mmCIF file of C-alpha atoms and ligand atoms in Angstrom:
data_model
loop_
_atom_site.group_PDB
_atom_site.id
_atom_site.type_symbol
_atom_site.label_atom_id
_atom_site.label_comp_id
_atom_site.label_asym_id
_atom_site.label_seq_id
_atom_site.Cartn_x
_atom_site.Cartn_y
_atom_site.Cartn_z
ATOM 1 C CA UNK A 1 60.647 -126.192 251.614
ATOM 2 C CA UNK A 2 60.751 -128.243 248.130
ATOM 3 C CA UNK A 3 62.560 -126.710 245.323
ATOM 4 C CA UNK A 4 62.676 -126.302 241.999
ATOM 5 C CA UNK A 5 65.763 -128.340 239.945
ATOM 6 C CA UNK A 6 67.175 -126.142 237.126
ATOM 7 C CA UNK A 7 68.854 -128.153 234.873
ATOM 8 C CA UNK A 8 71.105 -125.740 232.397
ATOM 9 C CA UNK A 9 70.414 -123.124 234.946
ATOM 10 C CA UNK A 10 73.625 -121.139 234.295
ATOM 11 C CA UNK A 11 73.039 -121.120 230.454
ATOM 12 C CA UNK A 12 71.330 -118.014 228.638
ATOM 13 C CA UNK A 13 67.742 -118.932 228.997
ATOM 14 C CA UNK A 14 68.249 -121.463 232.700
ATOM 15 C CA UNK A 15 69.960 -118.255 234.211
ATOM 16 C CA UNK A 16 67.054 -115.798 233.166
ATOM 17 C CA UNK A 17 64.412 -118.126 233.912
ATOM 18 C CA UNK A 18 66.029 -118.862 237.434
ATOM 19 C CA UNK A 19 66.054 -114.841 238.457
ATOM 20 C CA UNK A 20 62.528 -115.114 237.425
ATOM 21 C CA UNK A 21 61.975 -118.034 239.833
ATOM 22 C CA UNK A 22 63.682 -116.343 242.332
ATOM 23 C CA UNK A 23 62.001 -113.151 242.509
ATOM 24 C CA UNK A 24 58.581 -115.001 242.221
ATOM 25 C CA UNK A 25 59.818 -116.750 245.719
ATOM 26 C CA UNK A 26 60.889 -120.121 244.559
ATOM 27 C CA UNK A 27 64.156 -121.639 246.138
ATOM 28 C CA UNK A 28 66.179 -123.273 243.586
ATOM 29 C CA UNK A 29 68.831 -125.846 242.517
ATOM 30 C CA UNK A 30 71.014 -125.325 239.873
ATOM 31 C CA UNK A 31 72.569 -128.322 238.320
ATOM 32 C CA UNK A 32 75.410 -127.221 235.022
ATOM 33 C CA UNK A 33 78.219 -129.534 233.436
ATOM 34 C CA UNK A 34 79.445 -125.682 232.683
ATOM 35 C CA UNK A 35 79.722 -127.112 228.853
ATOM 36 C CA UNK A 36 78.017 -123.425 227.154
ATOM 37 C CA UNK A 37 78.234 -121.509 230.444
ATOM 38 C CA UNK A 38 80.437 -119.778 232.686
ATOM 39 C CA UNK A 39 80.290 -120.102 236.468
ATOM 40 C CA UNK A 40 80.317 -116.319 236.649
ATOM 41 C CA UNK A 41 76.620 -116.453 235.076
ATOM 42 C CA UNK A 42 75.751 -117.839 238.668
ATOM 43 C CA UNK A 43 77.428 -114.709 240.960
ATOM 44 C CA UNK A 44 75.287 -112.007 238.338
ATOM 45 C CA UNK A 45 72.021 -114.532 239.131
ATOM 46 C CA UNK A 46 72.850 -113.558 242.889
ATOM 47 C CA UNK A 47 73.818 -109.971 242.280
ATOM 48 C CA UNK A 48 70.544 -109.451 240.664
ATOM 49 C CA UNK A 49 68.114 -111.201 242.860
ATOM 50 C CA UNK A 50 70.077 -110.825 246.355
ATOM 51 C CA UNK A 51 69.383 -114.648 246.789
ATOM 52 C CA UNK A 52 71.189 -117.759 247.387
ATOM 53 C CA UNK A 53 70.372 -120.857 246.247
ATOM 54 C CA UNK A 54 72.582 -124.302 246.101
ATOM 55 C CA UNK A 55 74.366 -125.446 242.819
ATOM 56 C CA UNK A 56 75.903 -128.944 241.815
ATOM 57 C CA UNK A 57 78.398 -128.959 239.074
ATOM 58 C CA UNK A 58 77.283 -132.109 237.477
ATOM 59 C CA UNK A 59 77.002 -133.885 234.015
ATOM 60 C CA UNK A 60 73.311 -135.627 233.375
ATOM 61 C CA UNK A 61 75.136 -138.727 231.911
ATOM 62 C CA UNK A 62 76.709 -139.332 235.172
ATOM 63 C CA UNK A 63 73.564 -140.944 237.244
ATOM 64 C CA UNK A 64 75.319 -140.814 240.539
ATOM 65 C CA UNK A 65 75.536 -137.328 240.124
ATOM 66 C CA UNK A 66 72.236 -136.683 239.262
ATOM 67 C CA UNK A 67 70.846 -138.657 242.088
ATOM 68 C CA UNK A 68 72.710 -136.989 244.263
ATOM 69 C CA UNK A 69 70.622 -133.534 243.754
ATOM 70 C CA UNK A 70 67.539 -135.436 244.449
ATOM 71 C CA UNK A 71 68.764 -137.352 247.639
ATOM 72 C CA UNK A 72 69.801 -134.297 248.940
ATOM 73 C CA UNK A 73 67.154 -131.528 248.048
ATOM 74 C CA UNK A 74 63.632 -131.891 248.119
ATOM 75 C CA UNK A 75 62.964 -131.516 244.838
ATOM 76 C CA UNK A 76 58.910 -130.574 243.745
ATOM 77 C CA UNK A 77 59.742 -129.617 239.919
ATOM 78 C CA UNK A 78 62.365 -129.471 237.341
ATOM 79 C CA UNK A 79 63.072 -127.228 234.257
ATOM 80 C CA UNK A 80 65.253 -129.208 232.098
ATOM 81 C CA UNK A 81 67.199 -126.913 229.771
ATOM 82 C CA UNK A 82 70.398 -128.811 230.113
ATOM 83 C CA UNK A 83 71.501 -129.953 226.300
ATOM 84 C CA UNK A 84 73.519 -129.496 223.242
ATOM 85 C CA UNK A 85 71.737 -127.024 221.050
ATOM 86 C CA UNK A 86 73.544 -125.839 217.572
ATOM 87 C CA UNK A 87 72.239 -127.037 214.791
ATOM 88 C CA UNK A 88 74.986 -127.014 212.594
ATOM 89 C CA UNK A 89 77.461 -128.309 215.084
ATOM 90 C CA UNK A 90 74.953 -131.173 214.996
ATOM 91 C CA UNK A 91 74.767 -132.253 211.553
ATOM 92 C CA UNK A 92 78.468 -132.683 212.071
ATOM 93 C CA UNK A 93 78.126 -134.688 215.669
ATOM 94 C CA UNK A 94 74.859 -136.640 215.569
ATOM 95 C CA UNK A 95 76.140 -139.077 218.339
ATOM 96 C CA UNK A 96 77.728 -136.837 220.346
ATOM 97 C CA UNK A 97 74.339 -135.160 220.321
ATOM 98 C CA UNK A 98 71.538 -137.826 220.716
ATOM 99 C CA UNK A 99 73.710 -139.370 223.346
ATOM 100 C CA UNK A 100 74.211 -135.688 225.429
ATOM 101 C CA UNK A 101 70.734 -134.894 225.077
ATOM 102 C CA UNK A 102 68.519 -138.064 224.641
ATOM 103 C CA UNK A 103 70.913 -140.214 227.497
ATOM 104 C CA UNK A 104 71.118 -137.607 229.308
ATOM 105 C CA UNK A 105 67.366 -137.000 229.885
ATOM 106 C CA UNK A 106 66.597 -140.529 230.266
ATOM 107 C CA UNK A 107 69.356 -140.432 233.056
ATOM 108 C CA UNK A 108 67.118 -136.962 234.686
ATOM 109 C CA UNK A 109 63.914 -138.920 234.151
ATOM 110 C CA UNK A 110 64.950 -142.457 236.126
ATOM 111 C CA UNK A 111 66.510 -139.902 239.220
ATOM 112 C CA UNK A 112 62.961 -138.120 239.192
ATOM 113 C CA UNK A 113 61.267 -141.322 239.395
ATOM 114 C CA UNK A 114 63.203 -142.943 241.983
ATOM 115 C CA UNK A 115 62.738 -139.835 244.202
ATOM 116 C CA UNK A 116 58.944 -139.491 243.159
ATOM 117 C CA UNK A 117 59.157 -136.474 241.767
ATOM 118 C CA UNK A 118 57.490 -136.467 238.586
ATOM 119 C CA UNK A 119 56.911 -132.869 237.524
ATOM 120 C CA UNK A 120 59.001 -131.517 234.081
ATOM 121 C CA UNK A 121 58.927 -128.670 232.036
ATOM 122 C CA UNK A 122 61.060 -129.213 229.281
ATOM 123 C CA UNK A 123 63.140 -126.919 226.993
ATOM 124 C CA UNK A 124 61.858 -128.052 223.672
ATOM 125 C CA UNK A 125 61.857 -126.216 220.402
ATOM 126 C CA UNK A 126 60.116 -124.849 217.017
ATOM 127 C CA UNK A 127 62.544 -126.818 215.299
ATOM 128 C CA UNK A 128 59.831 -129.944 216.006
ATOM 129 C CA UNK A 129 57.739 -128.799 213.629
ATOM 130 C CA UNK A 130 59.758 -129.113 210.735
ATOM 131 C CA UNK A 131 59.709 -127.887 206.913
ATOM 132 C CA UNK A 132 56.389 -129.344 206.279
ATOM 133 C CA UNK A 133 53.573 -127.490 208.681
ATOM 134 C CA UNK A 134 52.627 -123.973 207.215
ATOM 135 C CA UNK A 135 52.570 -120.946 209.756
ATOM 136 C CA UNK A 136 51.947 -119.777 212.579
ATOM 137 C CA UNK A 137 52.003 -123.069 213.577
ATOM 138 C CA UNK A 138 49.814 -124.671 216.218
ATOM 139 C CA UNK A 139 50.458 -127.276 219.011
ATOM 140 C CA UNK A 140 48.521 -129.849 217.267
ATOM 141 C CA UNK A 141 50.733 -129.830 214.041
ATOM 142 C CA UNK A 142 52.431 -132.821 213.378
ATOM 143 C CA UNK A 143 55.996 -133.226 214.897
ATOM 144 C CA UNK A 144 57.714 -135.953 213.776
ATOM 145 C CA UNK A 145 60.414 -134.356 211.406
ATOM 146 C CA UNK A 146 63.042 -132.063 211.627
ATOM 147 C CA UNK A 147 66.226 -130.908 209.405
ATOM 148 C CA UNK A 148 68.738 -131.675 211.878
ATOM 149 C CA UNK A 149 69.972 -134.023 214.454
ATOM 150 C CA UNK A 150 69.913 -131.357 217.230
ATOM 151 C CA UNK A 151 66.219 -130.781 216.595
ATOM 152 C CA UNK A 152 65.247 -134.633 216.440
ATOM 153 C CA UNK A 153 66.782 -134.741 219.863
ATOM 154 C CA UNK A 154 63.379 -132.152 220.833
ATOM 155 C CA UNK A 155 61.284 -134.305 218.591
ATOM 156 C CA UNK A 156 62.142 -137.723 220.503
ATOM 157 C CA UNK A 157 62.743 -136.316 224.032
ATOM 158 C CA UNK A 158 58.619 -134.943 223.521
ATOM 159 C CA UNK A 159 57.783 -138.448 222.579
ATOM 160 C CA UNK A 160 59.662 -140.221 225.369
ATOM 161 C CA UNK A 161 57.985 -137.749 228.170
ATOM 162 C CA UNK A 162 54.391 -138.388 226.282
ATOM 163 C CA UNK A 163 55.516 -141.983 226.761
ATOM 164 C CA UNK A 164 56.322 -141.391 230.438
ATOM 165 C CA UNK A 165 52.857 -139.702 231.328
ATOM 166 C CA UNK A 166 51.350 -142.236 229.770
ATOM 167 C CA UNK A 167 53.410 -145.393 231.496
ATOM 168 C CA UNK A 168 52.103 -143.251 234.908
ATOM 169 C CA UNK A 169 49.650 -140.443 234.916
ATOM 170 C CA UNK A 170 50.952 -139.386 238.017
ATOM 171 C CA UNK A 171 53.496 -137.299 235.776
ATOM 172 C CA UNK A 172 53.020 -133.777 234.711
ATOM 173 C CA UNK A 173 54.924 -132.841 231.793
ATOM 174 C CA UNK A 174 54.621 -129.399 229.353
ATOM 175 C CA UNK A 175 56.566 -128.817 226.583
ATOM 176 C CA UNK A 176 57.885 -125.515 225.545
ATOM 177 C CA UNK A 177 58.798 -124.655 222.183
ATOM 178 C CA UNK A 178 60.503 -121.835 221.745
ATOM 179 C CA UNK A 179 61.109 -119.803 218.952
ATOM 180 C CA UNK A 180 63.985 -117.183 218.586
ATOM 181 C CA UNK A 181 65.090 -116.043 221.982
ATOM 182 C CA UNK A 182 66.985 -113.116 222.014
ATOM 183 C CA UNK A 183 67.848 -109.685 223.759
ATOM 184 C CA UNK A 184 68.820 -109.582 227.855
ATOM 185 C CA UNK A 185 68.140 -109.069 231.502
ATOM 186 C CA UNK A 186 67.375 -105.093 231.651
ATOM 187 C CA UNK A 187 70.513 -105.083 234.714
ATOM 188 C CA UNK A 188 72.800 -106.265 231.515
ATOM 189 C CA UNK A 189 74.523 -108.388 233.788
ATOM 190 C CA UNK A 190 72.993 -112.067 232.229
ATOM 191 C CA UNK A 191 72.521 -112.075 228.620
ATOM 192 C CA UNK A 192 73.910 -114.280 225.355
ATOM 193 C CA UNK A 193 77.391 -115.284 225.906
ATOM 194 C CA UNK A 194 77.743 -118.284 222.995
ATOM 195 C CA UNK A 195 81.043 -119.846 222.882
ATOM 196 C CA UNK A 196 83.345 -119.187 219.939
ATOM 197 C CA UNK A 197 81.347 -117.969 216.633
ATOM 198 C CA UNK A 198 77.919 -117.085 217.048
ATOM 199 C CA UNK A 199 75.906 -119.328 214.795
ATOM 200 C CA UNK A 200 72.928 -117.348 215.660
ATOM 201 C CA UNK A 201 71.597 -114.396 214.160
ATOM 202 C CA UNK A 202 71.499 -111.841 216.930
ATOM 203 C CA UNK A 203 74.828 -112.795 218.970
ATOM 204 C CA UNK A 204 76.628 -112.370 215.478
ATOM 205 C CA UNK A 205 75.216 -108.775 214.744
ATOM 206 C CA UNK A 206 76.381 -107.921 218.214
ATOM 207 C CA UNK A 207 79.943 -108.843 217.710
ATOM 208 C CA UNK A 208 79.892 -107.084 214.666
ATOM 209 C CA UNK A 209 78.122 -103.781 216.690
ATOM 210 C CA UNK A 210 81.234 -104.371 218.621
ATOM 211 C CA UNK A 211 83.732 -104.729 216.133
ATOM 212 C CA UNK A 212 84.614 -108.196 217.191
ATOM 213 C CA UNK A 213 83.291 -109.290 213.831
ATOM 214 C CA UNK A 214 83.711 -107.151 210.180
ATOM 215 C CA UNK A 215 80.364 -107.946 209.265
ATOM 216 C CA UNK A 216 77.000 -109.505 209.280
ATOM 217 C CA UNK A 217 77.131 -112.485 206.235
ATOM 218 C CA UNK A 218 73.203 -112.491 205.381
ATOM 219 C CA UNK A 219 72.410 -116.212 204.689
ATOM 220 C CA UNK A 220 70.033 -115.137 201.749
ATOM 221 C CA UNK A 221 67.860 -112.487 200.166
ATOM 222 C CA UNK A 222 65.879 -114.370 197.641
ATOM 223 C CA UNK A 223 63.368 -116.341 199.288
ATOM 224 C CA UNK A 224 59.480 -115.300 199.552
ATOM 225 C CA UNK A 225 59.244 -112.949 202.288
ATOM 226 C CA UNK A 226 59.021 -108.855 202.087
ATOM 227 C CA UNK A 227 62.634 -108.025 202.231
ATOM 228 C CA UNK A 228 64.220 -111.158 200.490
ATOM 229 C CA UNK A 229 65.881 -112.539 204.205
ATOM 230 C CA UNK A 230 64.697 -115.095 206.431
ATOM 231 C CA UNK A 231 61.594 -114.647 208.651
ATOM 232 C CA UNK A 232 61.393 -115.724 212.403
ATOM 233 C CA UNK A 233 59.844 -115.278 215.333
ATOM 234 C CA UNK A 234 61.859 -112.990 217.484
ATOM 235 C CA UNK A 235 61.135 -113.756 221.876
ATOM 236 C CA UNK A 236 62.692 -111.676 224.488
ATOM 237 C CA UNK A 237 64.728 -113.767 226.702
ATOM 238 C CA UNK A 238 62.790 -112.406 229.667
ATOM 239 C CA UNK A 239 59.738 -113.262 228.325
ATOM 240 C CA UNK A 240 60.479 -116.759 227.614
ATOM 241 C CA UNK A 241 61.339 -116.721 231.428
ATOM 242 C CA UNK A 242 58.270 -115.671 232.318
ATOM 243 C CA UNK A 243 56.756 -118.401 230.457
ATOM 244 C CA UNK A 244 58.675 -120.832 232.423
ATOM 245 C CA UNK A 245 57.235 -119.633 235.474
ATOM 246 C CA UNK A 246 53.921 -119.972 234.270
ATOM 247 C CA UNK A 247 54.629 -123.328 232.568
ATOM 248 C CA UNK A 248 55.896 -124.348 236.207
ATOM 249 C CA UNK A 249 53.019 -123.487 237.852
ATOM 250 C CA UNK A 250 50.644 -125.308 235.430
ATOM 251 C CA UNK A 251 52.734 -128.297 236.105
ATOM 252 C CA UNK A 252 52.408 -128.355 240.075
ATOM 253 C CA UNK A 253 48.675 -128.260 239.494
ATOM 254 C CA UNK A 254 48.140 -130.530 236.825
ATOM 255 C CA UNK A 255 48.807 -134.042 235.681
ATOM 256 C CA UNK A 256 48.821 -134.839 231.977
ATOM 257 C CA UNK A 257 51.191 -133.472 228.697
ATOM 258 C CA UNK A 258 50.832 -130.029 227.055
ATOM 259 C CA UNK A 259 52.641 -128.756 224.358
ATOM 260 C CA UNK A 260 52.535 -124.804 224.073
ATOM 261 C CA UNK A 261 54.469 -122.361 221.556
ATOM 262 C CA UNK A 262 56.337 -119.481 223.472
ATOM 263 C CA UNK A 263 56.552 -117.099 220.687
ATOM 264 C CA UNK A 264 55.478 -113.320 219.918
ATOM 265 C CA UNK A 265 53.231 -114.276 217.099
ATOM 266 C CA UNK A 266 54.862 -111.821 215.155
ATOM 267 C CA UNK A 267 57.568 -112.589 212.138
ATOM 268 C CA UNK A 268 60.818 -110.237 211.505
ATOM 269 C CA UNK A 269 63.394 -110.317 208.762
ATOM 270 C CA UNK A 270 67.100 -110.552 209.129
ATOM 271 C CA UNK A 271 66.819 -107.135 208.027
ATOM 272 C CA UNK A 272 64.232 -105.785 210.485
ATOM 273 C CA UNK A 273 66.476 -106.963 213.796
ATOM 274 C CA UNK A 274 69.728 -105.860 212.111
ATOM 275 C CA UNK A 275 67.687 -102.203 212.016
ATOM 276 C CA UNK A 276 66.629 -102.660 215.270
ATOM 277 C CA UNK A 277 70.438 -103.466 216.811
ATOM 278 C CA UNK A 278 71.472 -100.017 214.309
ATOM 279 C CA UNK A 279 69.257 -98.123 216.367
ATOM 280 C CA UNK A 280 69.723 -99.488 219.540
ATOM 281 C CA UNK A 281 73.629 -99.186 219.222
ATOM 282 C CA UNK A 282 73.905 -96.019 217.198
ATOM 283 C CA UNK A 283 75.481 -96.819 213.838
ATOM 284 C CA UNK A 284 75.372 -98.493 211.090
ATOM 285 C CA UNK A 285 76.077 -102.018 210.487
ATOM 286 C CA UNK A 286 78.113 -103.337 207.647
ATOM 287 C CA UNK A 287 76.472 -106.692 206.008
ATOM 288 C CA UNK A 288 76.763 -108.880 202.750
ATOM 289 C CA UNK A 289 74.340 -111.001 201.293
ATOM 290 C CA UNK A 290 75.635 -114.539 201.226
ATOM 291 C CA UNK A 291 74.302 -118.040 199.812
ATOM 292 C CA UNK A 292 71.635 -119.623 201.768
ATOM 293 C CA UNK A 293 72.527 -121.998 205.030
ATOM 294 C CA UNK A 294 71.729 -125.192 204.286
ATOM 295 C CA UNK A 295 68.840 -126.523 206.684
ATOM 296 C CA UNK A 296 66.983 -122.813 206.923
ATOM 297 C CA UNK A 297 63.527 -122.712 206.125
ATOM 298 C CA UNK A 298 62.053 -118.914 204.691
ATOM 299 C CA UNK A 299 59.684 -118.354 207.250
ATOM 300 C CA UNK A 300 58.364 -119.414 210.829
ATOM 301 C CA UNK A 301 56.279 -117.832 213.738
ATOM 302 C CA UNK A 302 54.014 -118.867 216.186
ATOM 303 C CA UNK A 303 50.602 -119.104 216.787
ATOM 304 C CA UNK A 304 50.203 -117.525 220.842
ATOM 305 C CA UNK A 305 46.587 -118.502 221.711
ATOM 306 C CA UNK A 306 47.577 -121.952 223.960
ATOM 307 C CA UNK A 307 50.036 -120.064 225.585
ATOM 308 C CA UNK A 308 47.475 -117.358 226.449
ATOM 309 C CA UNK A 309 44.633 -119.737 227.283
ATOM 310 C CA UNK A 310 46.353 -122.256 229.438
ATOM 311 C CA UNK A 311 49.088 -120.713 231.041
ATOM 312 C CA UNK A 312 47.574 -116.950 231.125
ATOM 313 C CA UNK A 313 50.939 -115.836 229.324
ATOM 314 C CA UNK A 314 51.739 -113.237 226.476
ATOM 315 C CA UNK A 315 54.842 -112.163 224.958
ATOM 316 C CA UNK A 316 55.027 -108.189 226.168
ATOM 317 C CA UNK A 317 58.255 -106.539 224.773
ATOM 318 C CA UNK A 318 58.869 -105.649 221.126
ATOM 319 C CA UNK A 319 61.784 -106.122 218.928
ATOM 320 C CA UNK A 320 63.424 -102.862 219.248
ATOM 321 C CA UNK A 321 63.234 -103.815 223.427
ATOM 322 C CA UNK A 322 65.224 -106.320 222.548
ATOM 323 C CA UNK A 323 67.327 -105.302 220.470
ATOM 324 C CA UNK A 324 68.363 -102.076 223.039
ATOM 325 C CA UNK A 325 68.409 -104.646 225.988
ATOM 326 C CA UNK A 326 70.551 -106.976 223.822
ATOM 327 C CA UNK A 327 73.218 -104.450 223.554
ATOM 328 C CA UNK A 328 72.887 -103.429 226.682
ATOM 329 C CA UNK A 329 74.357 -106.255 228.089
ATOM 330 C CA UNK A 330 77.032 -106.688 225.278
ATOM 331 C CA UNK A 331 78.368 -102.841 226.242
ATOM 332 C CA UNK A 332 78.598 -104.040 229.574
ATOM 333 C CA UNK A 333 80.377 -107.628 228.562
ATOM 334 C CA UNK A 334 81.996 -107.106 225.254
ATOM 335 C CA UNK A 335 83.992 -109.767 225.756
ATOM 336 C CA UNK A 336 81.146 -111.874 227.620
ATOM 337 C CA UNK A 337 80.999 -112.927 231.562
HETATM 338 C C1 WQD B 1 67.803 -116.655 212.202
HETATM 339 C C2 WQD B 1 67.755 -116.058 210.817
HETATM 340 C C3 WQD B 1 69.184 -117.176 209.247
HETATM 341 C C4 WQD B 1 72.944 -116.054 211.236
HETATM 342 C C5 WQD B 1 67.982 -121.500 215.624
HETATM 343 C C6 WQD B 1 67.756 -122.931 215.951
HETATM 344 C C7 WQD B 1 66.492 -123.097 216.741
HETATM 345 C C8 WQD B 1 66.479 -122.154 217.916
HETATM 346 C C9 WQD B 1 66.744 -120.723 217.495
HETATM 347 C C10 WQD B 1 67.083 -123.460 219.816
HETATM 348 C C11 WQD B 1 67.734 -117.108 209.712
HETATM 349 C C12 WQD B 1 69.666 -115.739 209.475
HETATM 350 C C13 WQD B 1 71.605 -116.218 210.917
HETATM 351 C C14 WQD B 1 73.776 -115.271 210.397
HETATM 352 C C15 WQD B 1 71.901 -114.856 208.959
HETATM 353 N N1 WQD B 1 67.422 -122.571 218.865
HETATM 354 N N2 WQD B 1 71.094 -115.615 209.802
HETATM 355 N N3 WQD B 1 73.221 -114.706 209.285
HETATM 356 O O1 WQD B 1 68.157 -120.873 212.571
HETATM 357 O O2 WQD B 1 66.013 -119.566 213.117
HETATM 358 O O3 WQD B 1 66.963 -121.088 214.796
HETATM 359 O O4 WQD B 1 67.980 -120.715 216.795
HETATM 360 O O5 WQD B 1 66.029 -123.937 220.079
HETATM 361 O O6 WQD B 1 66.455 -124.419 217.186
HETATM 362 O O7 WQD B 1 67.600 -123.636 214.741
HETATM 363 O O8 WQD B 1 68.171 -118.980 214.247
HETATM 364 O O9 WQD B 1 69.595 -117.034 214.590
HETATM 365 O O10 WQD B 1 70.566 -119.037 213.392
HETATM 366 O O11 WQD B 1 68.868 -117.614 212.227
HETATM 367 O O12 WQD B 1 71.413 -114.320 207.946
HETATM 368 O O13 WQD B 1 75.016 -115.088 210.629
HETATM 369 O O14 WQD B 1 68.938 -115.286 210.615
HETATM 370 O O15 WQD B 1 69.282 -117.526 207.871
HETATM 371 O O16 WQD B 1 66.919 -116.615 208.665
HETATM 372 P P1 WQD B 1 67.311 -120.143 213.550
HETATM 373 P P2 WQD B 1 69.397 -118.158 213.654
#
């Protein structure tokens, strides 16, 4: 039977979106360099779906390696989450990142071609659309900007599968950019287990919900939105893995490039999820205002109706959902997998 190569598939979106593929009846192959994930993340993907699947602990850089996945599986498909993704850690390392990410897809691409199999759904981002495009923004926005390294690796890895497709229309490629994924598998056994520091919003308030951190430094209350703080687009995690599936299933049928927004559609503050996690843990959560971070932009949310009309998908939990599934999984980790 041919299977579906997840690149990144023990990372906090891969491992979602790979219970989702397993429970729709996919078989799988996980390939992880282990770099923001834990090998444990793999055992809770088989606790929760009761199925097996083969995994190769591999580095895309290493083309060998990669190769080796294809020679040996049947591969149909692959979801390529596999990359560097902090944006402040990338400012600091722009090689390290356009080599890991932009290298390392090339290396994924020429293994997919030499084993015709030339189906991708990529992990791209909202980052792509820069400071420049007003909101919700729309697919056919212009993405050639960003304000950081990390997200002009999503901005040139769209560009070099667009160039792919059209060096061979046999390919199939869609890109999904995501917008704020947060919250957790409702077993709380997978969730967001970031290395270190959170640099994220919701990881941070969790630690702090914990006690692992004092308290939540908001980056800003001055800029034009209702409460003063910074705007997004809050996704569950599950969701997003949803979308995957339907991405995936798009792709098998279809030759061409699509770019589609998986987002709610719907904007909340740093406030509004910091309310959210208060209620879904019980008590209050100390917080100071802070400066702004560098690079953050006031507002950004997506507009849904691609998503919708091509793939037949639609966020379906709200933010208190995720803030309550969120910290489930942290009570059940606190100190991660
Ligand atoms: C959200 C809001 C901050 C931390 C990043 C990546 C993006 C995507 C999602 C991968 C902002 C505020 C945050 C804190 C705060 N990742 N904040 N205190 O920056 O929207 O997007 O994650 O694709 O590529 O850029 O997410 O969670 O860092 O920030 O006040 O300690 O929370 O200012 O308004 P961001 P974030």
């Amino acid at each position: 039977m041919s299977k579906i190569l997840v690149t990144g598939g023990a990372g906090f979106i891969g491992s979602h979106t790979c219970v989702e593929l397993l429970e729709a009846g996919h078989e799988i192959v996980i390939l992880d360099n282990f770099s923001n994930s834990k090998p444990e993340a793999l055992n809770r993907i088989k606790k929760i779906t009761g199925k097996d699947f083969k995994f190769y602990e591999a580095d895309l850089l290493n083309l060998s390696d990669v190769e080796k996945v294809f020679k040996e599986n049947d591969i149909s498909a692959v979801i390529h989450f596999a990359g560097l993704k902090a944006v402040g850690e990338s400012v600091q390392k722009p090689v390290e990142y356009y080599h890991n990410n932009i290298t390392g897809t090339l290396m994924l691409i020429q293994a997919m071609r030499k084993y015709n199999c030339k189906k991708i759904v990529f992990s791209s981002s909202a980052t792509v659309y820069g400071v420049n495009n007003p909101v919700p923004y729309v697919e056919t926005m212009p993405t050639n900007s960003s304000t950081n390294p990390y997200g002009y690796t999503k901005v040139m890895i769209e560009q070099i599968l667009k160039d792919v497709y059209v060096s061979d229309n046999n390919w199939s490629v869609v890109l999904l950019r995501y917008f704020n994924p947060i919250g957790a598998h409702k077993s709380g056994l997978i969730g967001e287990d970031p290395n270190g520091i959170p640099n994220n919003l919701f990881p941070y308030i969790a630690q702090v919900a914990t006690g692992k951190l004092e308290a939540l430094g908001v980056f800003g209350n001055d800029y034009d939105t209702p409460d003063g703080t910074g705007v997004r687009d809050y996704i569950h995690v599950v969701d997003l893995a949803t979308g995957h599936l339907n991405a995936l299933n798009y792709a098998l049928e279809h030759n061409g490039v699509e770019a589609v927004n998986l987002g709610t559609g719907k904007g909340s503050s740093v406030m509004d999820v910091l309310h959210a996690f208060e209620k879904a843990c019980g008590k209050e959560l100390p917080y100071v205002i802070k400066p702004r971070r560098a690079g953050d932009i006031a507002t950004c949310y997506a507009d849904t109706h691609k998503a919708k009309e091509l793939l037949g998908w639609e966020a379906k939990y709200q933010l208190d959902e995720m803030a309550a599934d969120g910290w489930n999984f942290t009570k059940n980790n606190p100190n991660g997998l």
